[in-house]
PDB file of C-alpha atoms and ligand atoms in Angstrom:
ATOM      1  CA  MET A 200       0.370  28.720   2.306  1.00  0.00           C
ATOM      2  CA  LYS A 201       2.756  26.207   0.693  1.00  0.00           C
ATOM      3  CA  ASN A 202       5.376  26.522   3.314  1.00  0.00           C
ATOM      4  CA  ILE A 203       2.354  26.622   6.199  1.00  0.00           C
ATOM      5  CA  LEU A 204       1.016  23.581   5.128  1.00  0.00           C
ATOM      6  CA  LYS A 205       4.933  21.348   5.259  1.00  0.00           C
ATOM      7  CA  ILE A 206       4.874  22.817   8.577  1.00  0.00           C
ATOM      8  CA  ILE A 207       1.916  20.920   9.239  1.00  0.00           C
ATOM      9  CA  SER A 208       2.010  18.226   8.094  1.00  0.00           C
ATOM     10  CA  PHE A 209       5.506  17.799   9.406  1.00  0.00           C
ATOM     11  CA  LEU A 210       4.224  18.593  13.075  1.00  0.00           C
ATOM     12  CA  PHE A 211       1.220  16.679  12.458  1.00  0.00           C
ATOM     13  CA  LEU A 212       0.184  14.442  10.212  1.00  0.00           C
ATOM     14  CA  THR A 213       2.367  12.875   7.546  1.00  0.00           C
ATOM     15  CA  SER A 214       5.693  10.781   7.618  1.00  0.00           C
ATOM     16  CA  SER A 215       8.974  13.049   7.237  1.00  0.00           C
ATOM     17  CA  SER A 216      12.151  11.879   6.597  1.00  0.00           C
ATOM     18  CA  VAL A 217      12.399  11.160  10.154  1.00  0.00           C
ATOM     19  CA  LEU A 218      10.679   7.877   9.972  1.00  0.00           C
ATOM     20  CA  ALA A 219      11.853   4.644   8.023  1.00  0.00           C
ATOM     21  CA  ASP A 220      11.084   2.418   5.740  1.00  0.00           C
ATOM     22  CA  GLN A 221       8.476   0.834   8.870  1.00  0.00           C
ATOM     23  CA  PRO A 222       5.975   1.899  11.391  1.00  0.00           C
ATOM     24  CA  LYS A 223       7.297   3.699  14.561  1.00  0.00           C
ATOM     25  CA  ASN A 224       6.189   3.742  17.587  1.00  0.00           C
ATOM     26  CA  TRP A 225       3.776   6.837  17.529  1.00  0.00           C
ATOM     27  CA  GLN A 226       3.080   7.377  13.769  1.00  0.00           C
ATOM     28  CA  LEU A 227       1.192   9.536  12.558  1.00  0.00           C
ATOM     29  CA  GLY A 228       0.648   9.677   8.622  1.00  0.00           C
ATOM     30  CA  PHE A 229       2.455   7.163   6.355  1.00  0.00           C
ATOM     31  CA  GLN A 230       5.537   5.853   6.260  1.00  0.00           C
ATOM     32  CA  ASP A 231       8.013   7.156   4.099  1.00  0.00           C
ATOM     33  CA  PRO A 232       7.238   6.283  -0.146  1.00  0.00           C
ATOM     34  CA  ALA A 233      10.230   4.299  -1.791  1.00  0.00           C
ATOM     35  CA  SER A 234       8.485   4.250  -4.593  1.00  0.00           C
ATOM     36  CA  THR A 235       7.304   6.535  -7.296  1.00  0.00           C
ATOM     37  CA  GLY A 236       3.669   5.678  -6.991  1.00  0.00           C
ATOM     38  CA  MET A 237       3.427   5.713  -3.070  1.00  0.00           C
ATOM     39  CA  GLU A 238       4.811   9.826  -3.895  1.00  0.00           C
ATOM     40  CA  SER A 239       1.663  10.252  -5.972  1.00  0.00           C
ATOM     41  CA  ILE A 240      -0.660   8.943  -3.204  1.00  0.00           C
ATOM     42  CA  VAL A 241       1.748  10.906  -0.673  1.00  0.00           C
ATOM     43  CA  TRP A 242       1.281  14.287  -2.626  1.00  0.00           C
ATOM     44  CA  PHE A 243      -2.809  13.295  -3.293  1.00  0.00           C
ATOM     45  CA  HIS A 244      -2.952  12.888   0.261  1.00  0.00           C
ATOM     46  CA  ASP A 245      -0.682  16.038   1.354  1.00  0.00           C
ATOM     47  CA  TYR A 246      -1.512  18.600  -1.303  1.00  0.00           C
ATOM     48  CA  MET A 247      -5.172  17.743  -2.102  1.00  0.00           C
ATOM     49  CA  LEU A 248      -6.967  15.986   0.447  1.00  0.00           C
ATOM     50  CA  LEU A 249      -5.339  17.174   3.443  1.00  0.00           C
ATOM     51  CA  PRO A 250      -5.876  21.522   2.600  1.00  0.00           C
ATOM     52  CA  VAL A 251      -9.352  20.515   1.480  1.00  0.00           C
ATOM     53  CA  THR A 252     -10.916  18.872   4.528  1.00  0.00           C
ATOM     54  CA  THR A 253      -9.188  20.794   6.578  1.00  0.00           C
ATOM     55  CA  ALA A 254     -10.778  24.133   5.376  1.00  0.00           C
ATOM     56  CA  ILE A 255     -14.064  22.536   5.029  1.00  0.00           C
ATOM     57  CA  THR A 256     -13.539  21.326   9.198  1.00  0.00           C
ATOM     58  CA  VAL A 257     -12.970  24.829   9.456  1.00  0.00           C
ATOM     59  CA  PHE A 258     -15.518  26.269   7.792  1.00  0.00           C
ATOM     60  CA  VAL A 259     -18.410  24.182   9.340  1.00  0.00           C
ATOM     61  CA  LEU A 260     -16.740  24.857  12.803  1.00  0.00           C
ATOM     62  CA  PHE A 261     -17.346  28.354  11.984  1.00  0.00           C
ATOM     63  CA  LEU A 262     -20.545  28.371  11.185  1.00  0.00           C
ATOM     64  CA  ILE A 263     -21.491  26.394  13.743  1.00  0.00           C
ATOM     65  CA  LEU A 264     -20.344  28.237  16.177  1.00  0.00           C
ATOM     66  CA  TYR A 265     -21.278  31.511  14.612  1.00  0.00           C
ATOM     67  CA  ALA A 266     -25.042  30.105  14.296  1.00  0.00           C
ATOM     68  CA  CYS A 267     -24.448  29.279  18.486  1.00  0.00           C
ATOM     69  CA  VAL A 268     -24.253  32.394  19.097  1.00  0.00           C
ATOM     70  CA  LYS A 269     -26.163  34.986  16.797  1.00  0.00           C
ATOM     71  CA  PHE A 270     -28.993  32.385  17.607  1.00  0.00           C
ATOM     72  CA  ARG A 271     -28.830  31.840  20.878  1.00  0.00           C
ATOM     73  CA  ALA A 272     -31.931  32.081  22.851  1.00  0.00           C
ATOM     74  CA  SER A 273     -31.819  35.021  25.179  1.00  0.00           C
ATOM     75  CA  LYS A 274     -31.201  36.813  21.801  1.00  0.00           C
ATOM     76  CA  ASN A 275     -34.027  35.610  20.144  1.00  0.00           C
ATOM     77  CA  LYS A 276     -37.185  35.443  22.087  1.00  0.00           C
ATOM     78  CA  VAL A 277     -38.871  34.690  19.175  1.00  0.00           C
ATOM     79  CA  ALA A 278     -37.382  32.058  17.240  1.00  0.00           C
ATOM     80  CA  SER A 279     -36.898  32.438  12.997  1.00  0.00           C
ATOM     81  CA  THR A 280     -39.546  30.362  10.879  1.00  0.00           C
ATOM     82  CA  THR A 281     -37.368  30.378   7.925  1.00  0.00           C
ATOM     83  CA  SER A 282     -36.749  27.121   6.072  1.00  0.00           C
ATOM     84  CA  HIS A 283     -35.516  27.733   2.845  1.00  0.00           C
ATOM     85  CA  ASN A 284     -33.422  30.180   0.911  1.00  0.00           C
ATOM     86  CA  THR A 285     -32.622  29.253  -2.658  1.00  0.00           C
ATOM     87  CA  THR A 286     -30.203  30.681  -3.212  1.00  0.00           C
ATOM     88  CA  ILE A 287     -27.931  29.680  -0.206  1.00  0.00           C
ATOM     89  CA  GLU A 288     -29.586  25.672  -1.213  1.00  0.00           C
ATOM     90  CA  VAL A 289     -28.115  26.412  -4.692  1.00  0.00           C
ATOM     91  CA  LEU A 290     -24.907  27.379  -3.090  1.00  0.00           C
ATOM     92  CA  TRP A 291     -24.447  24.000  -1.106  1.00  0.00           C
ATOM     93  CA  THR A 292     -25.320  22.184  -3.810  1.00  0.00           C
ATOM     94  CA  LEU A 293     -23.583  23.287  -6.486  1.00  0.00           C
ATOM     95  CA  ILE A 294     -20.093  24.462  -4.502  1.00  0.00           C
ATOM     96  CA  PRO A 295     -19.504  20.251  -3.340  1.00  0.00           C
ATOM     97  CA  CYS A 296     -20.074  18.976  -6.663  1.00  0.00           C
ATOM     98  CA  LEU A 297     -17.316  21.541  -7.938  1.00  0.00           C
ATOM     99  CA  ILE A 298     -14.432  20.213  -5.088  1.00  0.00           C
ATOM    100  CA  LEU A 299     -15.562  16.947  -5.916  1.00  0.00           C
ATOM    101  CA  ILE A 300     -14.543  17.300  -9.279  1.00  0.00           C
ATOM    102  CA  VAL A 301     -11.427  18.788  -8.306  1.00  0.00           C
ATOM    103  CA  LEU A 302     -10.754  15.896  -6.525  1.00  0.00           C
ATOM    104  CA  ALA A 303     -11.504  13.740  -9.248  1.00  0.00           C
ATOM    105  CA  VAL A 304      -9.178  14.225 -11.435  1.00  0.00           C
ATOM    106  CA  PRO A 305      -6.039  13.829  -9.370  1.00  0.00           C
ATOM    107  CA  SER A 306      -7.272  10.836  -7.988  1.00  0.00           C
ATOM    108  CA  PHE A 307      -8.747   9.130 -11.169  1.00  0.00           C
ATOM    109  CA  LYS A 308      -5.303   9.986 -12.247  1.00  0.00           C
ATOM    110  CA  LEU A 309      -3.792   7.883  -9.327  1.00  0.00           C
ATOM    111  CA  LEU A 310      -5.969   5.121 -10.015  1.00  0.00           C
ATOM    112  CA  TYR A 311      -5.063   4.957 -13.286  1.00  0.00           C
ATOM    113  CA  GLU A 312      -1.478   4.759 -12.854  1.00  0.00           C
ATOM    114  CA  GLN A 313      -1.859   1.898 -10.303  1.00  0.00           C
ATOM    115  CA  ASP A 314      -4.075  -0.126 -12.380  1.00  0.00           C
ATOM    116  CA  THR A 315      -1.637   0.085 -15.604  1.00  0.00           C
ATOM    117  CA  ILE A 316       1.852  -1.956 -15.109  1.00  0.00           C
ATOM    118  CA  PRO A 317       4.503  -1.496 -17.223  1.00  0.00           C
ATOM    119  CA  LYS A 318       6.640  -4.104 -18.953  1.00  0.00           C
ATOM    120  CA  ALA A 319       7.690  -5.821 -15.695  1.00  0.00           C
ATOM    121  CA  ASP A 320      11.274  -6.563 -15.218  1.00  0.00           C
ATOM    122  CA  ILE A 321      10.866  -8.752 -12.377  1.00  0.00           C
ATOM    123  CA  THR A 322       7.924 -11.196 -11.354  1.00  0.00           C
ATOM    124  CA  ILE A 323       7.092 -12.178  -8.153  1.00  0.00           C
ATOM    125  CA  LYS A 324       4.013 -14.906  -7.220  1.00  0.00           C
ATOM    126  CA  ALA A 325       2.959 -14.041  -3.236  1.00  0.00           C
ATOM    127  CA  VAL A 326      -0.077 -16.907  -1.895  1.00  0.00           C
ATOM    128  CA  GLY A 327      -0.844 -16.010   1.218  1.00  0.00           C
ATOM    129  CA  TYR A 328      -1.445 -19.437   3.885  1.00  0.00           C
ATOM    130  CA  GLN A 329      -2.294 -19.226   7.795  1.00  0.00           C
ATOM    131  CA  TRP A 330      -0.127 -18.200   8.183  1.00  0.00           C
ATOM    132  CA  TYR A 331       2.616 -17.256   6.457  1.00  0.00           C
ATOM    133  CA  TRP A 332       3.440 -16.016   2.830  1.00  0.00           C
ATOM    134  CA  GLY A 333       5.136 -17.975   0.025  1.00  0.00           C
ATOM    135  CA  TYR A 334       6.955 -16.813  -2.763  1.00  0.00           C
ATOM    136  CA  GLU A 335       7.095 -17.658  -6.371  1.00  0.00           C
ATOM    137  CA  TYR A 336       9.379 -16.232  -8.827  1.00  0.00           C
ATOM    138  CA  PRO A 337       8.000 -17.712 -12.104  1.00  0.00           C
ATOM    139  CA  ASP A 338      10.616 -16.892 -14.500  1.00  0.00           C
ATOM    140  CA  GLU A 339      13.449 -17.947 -12.315  1.00  0.00           C
ATOM    141  CA  ASN A 340      11.899 -21.648 -11.409  1.00  0.00           C
ATOM    142  CA  ILE A 341      12.397 -21.234  -6.883  1.00  0.00           C
ATOM    143  CA  GLY A 342      10.251 -20.346  -4.242  1.00  0.00           C
ATOM    144  CA  PHE A 343      10.888 -20.570  -0.935  1.00  0.00           C
ATOM    145  CA  ASP A 344       8.258 -19.685   1.972  1.00  0.00           C
ATOM    146  CA  SER A 345       8.717 -16.708   4.328  1.00  0.00           C
ATOM    147  CA  TYR A 346       7.835 -17.506   8.050  1.00  0.00           C
ATOM    148  CA  MET A 347       7.600 -14.769  10.768  1.00  0.00           C
ATOM    149  CA  VAL A 348      11.008 -14.888  13.415  1.00  0.00           C
ATOM    150  CA  ASP A 349      10.038 -15.350  16.654  1.00  0.00           C
ATOM    151  CA  GLU A 350      10.607 -12.090  19.165  1.00  0.00           C
ATOM    152  CA  LYS A 351      12.855 -15.118  21.031  1.00  0.00           C
ATOM    153  CA  ASP A 352      15.234 -15.571  18.149  1.00  0.00           C
ATOM    154  CA  LEU A 353      15.672 -11.868  16.723  1.00  0.00           C
ATOM    155  CA  LYS A 354      18.992 -10.537  15.830  1.00  0.00           C
ATOM    156  CA  ALA A 355      19.909  -6.585  16.528  1.00  0.00           C
ATOM    157  CA  ASN A 356      17.800  -4.464  15.338  1.00  0.00           C
ATOM    158  CA  GLN A 357      15.357  -6.918  13.497  1.00  0.00           C
ATOM    159  CA  PRO A 358      11.626  -5.050  13.887  1.00  0.00           C
ATOM    160  CA  ARG A 359      10.146  -7.477  15.962  1.00  0.00           C
ATOM    161  CA  LEU A 360       6.757  -8.767  13.977  1.00  0.00           C
ATOM    162  CA  LEU A 361       8.143  -7.445  11.223  1.00  0.00           C
ATOM    163  CA  THR A 362      11.565 -10.336  10.562  1.00  0.00           C
ATOM    164  CA  VAL A 363      10.911 -12.899   8.225  1.00  0.00           C
ATOM    165  CA  ASP A 364      13.209 -16.295   8.061  1.00  0.00           C
ATOM    166  CA  ASN A 365      13.255 -15.360   4.118  1.00  0.00           C
ATOM    167  CA  GLU A 366      12.807 -12.387   2.206  1.00  0.00           C
ATOM    168  CA  ILE A 367      12.557 -11.397  -1.359  1.00  0.00           C
ATOM    169  CA  TYR A 368      14.520  -9.522  -3.221  1.00  0.00           C
ATOM    170  CA  VAL A 369      13.895  -7.292  -5.558  1.00  0.00           C
ATOM    171  CA  PRO A 370      17.010  -4.678  -7.613  1.00  0.00           C
ATOM    172  CA  VAL A 371      15.977  -0.961  -7.318  1.00  0.00           C
ATOM    173  CA  ASN A 372      14.911   0.812 -10.121  1.00  0.00           C
ATOM    174  CA  LYS A 373      13.143  -2.138 -12.068  1.00  0.00           C
ATOM    175  CA  VAL A 374       9.501  -2.485 -12.806  1.00  0.00           C
ATOM    176  CA  VAL A 375       8.969  -5.501  -9.728  1.00  0.00           C
ATOM    177  CA  LYS A 376       5.118  -7.311 -10.690  1.00  0.00           C
ATOM    178  CA  VAL A 377       3.662  -9.004  -7.840  1.00  0.00           C
ATOM    179  CA  LEU A 378       0.959 -11.756  -8.595  1.00  0.00           C
ATOM    180  CA  ILE A 379      -1.530 -11.931  -5.900  1.00  0.00           C
ATOM    181  CA  THR A 380      -3.194 -14.843  -4.461  1.00  0.00           C
ATOM    182  CA  ALA A 381      -4.040 -17.357  -1.296  1.00  0.00           C
ATOM    183  CA  ASN A 382      -4.313 -21.250  -0.702  1.00  0.00           C
ATOM    184  CA  ASP A 383      -6.858 -21.065   1.891  1.00  0.00           C
ATOM    185  CA  VAL A 384      -8.135 -17.751   3.286  1.00  0.00           C
ATOM    186  CA  LEU A 385      -8.591 -13.907   2.328  1.00  0.00           C
ATOM    187  CA  HIS A 386      -4.972 -12.466   2.841  1.00  0.00           C
ATOM    188  CA  ALA A 387      -3.915  -8.919   1.470  1.00  0.00           C
ATOM    189  CA  TRP A 388      -0.933  -8.066   0.389  1.00  0.00           C
ATOM    190  CA  ALA A 389       0.463  -4.226   1.780  1.00  0.00           C
ATOM    191  CA  LEU A 390       3.435  -3.066   1.314  1.00  0.00           C
ATOM    192  CA  PRO A 391       3.253   0.875   3.469  1.00  0.00           C
ATOM    193  CA  SER A 392       6.312   2.257   1.842  1.00  0.00           C
ATOM    194  CA  PHE A 393       5.239   1.009  -2.404  1.00  0.00           C
ATOM    195  CA  GLY A 394       2.266   2.078  -2.064  1.00  0.00           C
ATOM    196  CA  VAL A 395       0.830  -1.724  -2.949  1.00  0.00           C
ATOM    197  CA  LYS A 396      -1.791  -3.172  -1.288  1.00  0.00           C
ATOM    198  CA  ARG A 397      -3.989  -6.011  -3.070  1.00  0.00           C
ATOM    199  CA  ASP A 398      -6.391  -9.136  -1.509  1.00  0.00           C
ATOM    200  CA  ALA A 399      -4.616 -12.337  -1.701  1.00  0.00           C
ATOM    201  CA  ILE A 400      -8.346 -14.238  -3.183  1.00  0.00           C
ATOM    202  CA  PRO A 401      -8.156 -18.851  -3.069  1.00  0.00           C
ATOM    203  CA  GLY A 402      -8.825 -18.742  -6.628  1.00  0.00           C
ATOM    204  CA  ARG A 403      -8.209 -15.644  -8.276  1.00  0.00           C
ATOM    205  CA  ILE A 404      -4.933 -13.632  -9.261  1.00  0.00           C
ATOM    206  CA  ASN A 405      -4.364 -10.260  -8.683  1.00  0.00           C
ATOM    207  CA  GLU A 406      -2.133  -8.052  -9.906  1.00  0.00           C
ATOM    208  CA  THR A 407       0.208  -5.095  -9.066  1.00  0.00           C
ATOM    209  CA  TRP A 408       3.716  -3.564  -9.260  1.00  0.00           C
ATOM    210  CA  PHE A 409       6.273  -1.241  -7.764  1.00  0.00           C
ATOM    211  CA  LYS A 410       9.388   0.192  -8.847  1.00  0.00           C
ATOM    212  CA  ALA A 411      11.512   0.478  -5.684  1.00  0.00           C
ATOM    213  CA  GLU A 412      13.918   3.746  -5.796  1.00  0.00           C
ATOM    214  CA  LYS A 413      16.154   3.292  -2.872  1.00  0.00           C
ATOM    215  CA  THR A 414      17.813   0.537  -1.315  1.00  0.00           C
ATOM    216  CA  GLY A 415      17.423  -0.790   1.727  1.00  0.00           C
ATOM    217  CA  THR A 416      14.616  -3.309   4.301  1.00  0.00           C
ATOM    218  CA  PHE A 417      11.175  -2.491   3.638  1.00  0.00           C
ATOM    219  CA  TYR A 418       8.246  -4.113   5.686  1.00  0.00           C
ATOM    220  CA  GLY A 419       4.575  -4.713   5.556  1.00  0.00           C
ATOM    221  CA  GLN A 420       1.697  -7.186   6.541  1.00  0.00           C
ATOM    222  CA  CYS A 421      -1.039  -9.064   5.601  1.00  0.00           C
ATOM    223  CA  SER A 422      -4.158  -6.547   5.557  1.00  0.00           C
ATOM    224  CA  GLU A 423      -6.738  -8.914   5.403  1.00  0.00           C
ATOM    225  CA  LEU A 424      -8.411 -10.453   8.375  1.00  0.00           C
ATOM    226  CA  CYS A 425      -7.193 -13.998   8.376  1.00  0.00           C
ATOM    227  CA  GLY A 426      -7.361 -16.179  11.351  1.00  0.00           C
ATOM    228  CA  ILE A 427      -5.730 -16.600  14.408  1.00  0.00           C
ATOM    229  CA  LYS A 428      -1.885 -15.615  13.894  1.00  0.00           C
ATOM    230  CA  HIS A 429      -3.100 -12.790  11.276  1.00  0.00           C
ATOM    231  CA  ALA A 430      -0.832 -10.241  12.756  1.00  0.00           C
ATOM    232  CA  PHE A 431       2.210 -12.397  12.708  1.00  0.00           C
ATOM    233  CA  MET A 432       2.773 -13.392   8.930  1.00  0.00           C
ATOM    234  CA  PRO A 433       4.841 -10.450   8.316  1.00  0.00           C
ATOM    235  CA  ILE A 434       5.946  -9.061   4.918  1.00  0.00           C
ATOM    236  CA  THR A 435       9.812  -8.296   4.215  1.00  0.00           C
ATOM    237  CA  VAL A 436      11.255  -7.038   0.699  1.00  0.00           C
ATOM    238  CA  ASN A 437      14.719  -6.315   0.686  1.00  0.00           C
ATOM    239  CA  VAL A 438      15.188  -3.808  -2.217  1.00  0.00           C
ATOM    240  CA  VAL A 439      19.373  -3.992  -3.918  1.00  0.00           C
ATOM    241  CA  THR A 440      21.132  -3.745  -6.477  1.00  0.00           C
ATOM    242  CA  GLU A 441      21.241  -5.363  -9.728  1.00  0.00           C
ATOM    243  CA  ASP A 442      25.081  -6.992  -8.153  1.00  0.00           C
ATOM    244  CA  GLU A 443      23.284  -7.600  -4.710  1.00  0.00           C
ATOM    245  CA  TYR A 444      20.405  -9.291  -6.701  1.00  0.00           C
ATOM    246  CA  ALA A 445      22.415 -11.396  -9.339  1.00  0.00           C
ATOM    247  CA  THR A 446      24.031 -12.609  -5.994  1.00  0.00           C
ATOM    248  CA  TRP A 447      21.102 -13.406  -4.220  1.00  0.00           C
ATOM    249  CA  LEU A 448      19.793 -14.948  -7.538  1.00  0.00           C
ATOM    250  CA  ASN A 449      22.444 -17.117  -7.821  1.00  0.00           C
ATOM    251  CA  ASP A 450      22.603 -18.770  -4.189  1.00  0.00           C
ATOM    252  CA  ALA A 451      18.424 -18.884  -4.549  1.00  0.00           C
ATOM    253  CA  LYS A 452      19.061 -21.228  -7.600  1.00  0.00           C
ATOM    254  CA  GLN A 453      20.543 -23.376  -5.642  1.00  0.00           C
ATOM    255  CA  LYS A 454      18.459 -23.307  -2.284  1.00  0.00           C
ATOM    256  CA  PHE A 455      15.111 -22.225  -3.533  1.00  0.00           C
ATOM    257  CA  ALA A 456      14.820 -24.519  -6.818  1.00  0.00           C
ATOM    258  CA  LEU A 457      11.397 -25.875  -7.749  1.00  0.00           C
ATOM    259  CA  GLU A 458      11.134 -28.698  -9.786  1.00  0.00           C
ATOM    260  CA  ASP A 459      11.033 -28.142 -13.479  1.00  0.00           C
ATOM    261  CA  THR A 460       8.199 -28.887 -14.740  1.00  0.00           C
ATOM    262  CA  SER A 461       8.870 -27.840 -18.328  1.00  0.00           C
ATOM    263  CA  SER A 462       9.268 -31.661 -19.807  1.00  0.00           C
ATOM    264  CA  ASN A 463       5.934 -32.437 -17.946  1.00  0.00           C
ATOM    265  CA  ILE A 464       4.114 -29.503 -19.569  1.00  0.00           C
ATOM    266  CA  LYS A 465       5.896 -31.267 -22.949  1.00  0.00           C
ATOM    267  CA  VAL A 466       4.744 -34.632 -22.521  1.00  0.00           C
ATOM    268  CA  VAL A 467       0.894 -33.398 -22.069  1.00  0.00           C
ATOM    269  CA  LYS A 468       1.063 -30.777 -24.793  1.00  0.00           C
ATOM    270  CA  ASN A 469       2.457 -34.135 -26.912  1.00  0.00           C
ATOM    271  CA  GLU A 470      -0.663 -36.174 -25.131  1.00  0.00           C
ATOM    272  CA  ILE A 471      -3.176 -33.376 -25.872  1.00  0.00           C
ATOM    273  CA  LYS A 472      -2.004 -33.028 -29.337  1.00  0.00           C
ATOM    274  CA  LYS A 473      -2.458 -36.875 -29.878  1.00  0.00           C
ATOM    275  CA  LEU A 474      -6.191 -36.950 -28.485  1.00  0.00           C
ATOM    276  CA  ASN A 475      -6.693 -34.105 -30.840  1.00  0.00           C
TER     277      ASN A 475
HETATM  278 CU1   CU B  48      -3.239 -13.335   6.485  1.00  0.00          CU
END
């Protein structure tokens, strides 16, 4: 049974190892998972939802065909007047309830996993703007904007509509917490390979997390209609080794240094103390 399901998934419905870390032409199903969170989502889809929905669809199709043949007009000159059958009514209430309960258990487990953020190794703040993303690494005091690269400026192997000028870098196998907000209208920060998608809401900070399990470049897009250039504010994440991350961080601290506000904060705190 498992093998048959695997073959069906491979042929039609899910991503396979053939698909990499960005959307592909004619793709069906998910992108390749690159985090434990996304692996759980794919498992839930492939081995819980898909078998259940397939079974229900096939069963209902069978019932319709059976009824069409068995109760066709030519064989049933006098129509049946049956309107109630207690056994069947109990069954068609109880069985769907049981199916929902069986689905609810792994579903809630998954939701809980996504919602509980482990101790973060790295925190990134993503701010949605019309129409680009701004990023900050609050612990490193760096920040930069990330604009899409125009089609005419793309280098070889850079995907159209997904490449940005300043990519985010994160180390592999580390817990990355992402704080997500927006400056103007609703946006959404989404990265399919990591199983991450959160609304970016002005005046509110949403949180999510991921732990990338392999190195590479991963692509996502704004996933909330945010205006005329909604399709042109991609998200690019480079997952690198710890050494490469340290090298990038060193450069980034020169290139993207934010104004050091710690002394200002001290002044403000002192003033508040005086007032009290
Ligand atoms: Cu947007």
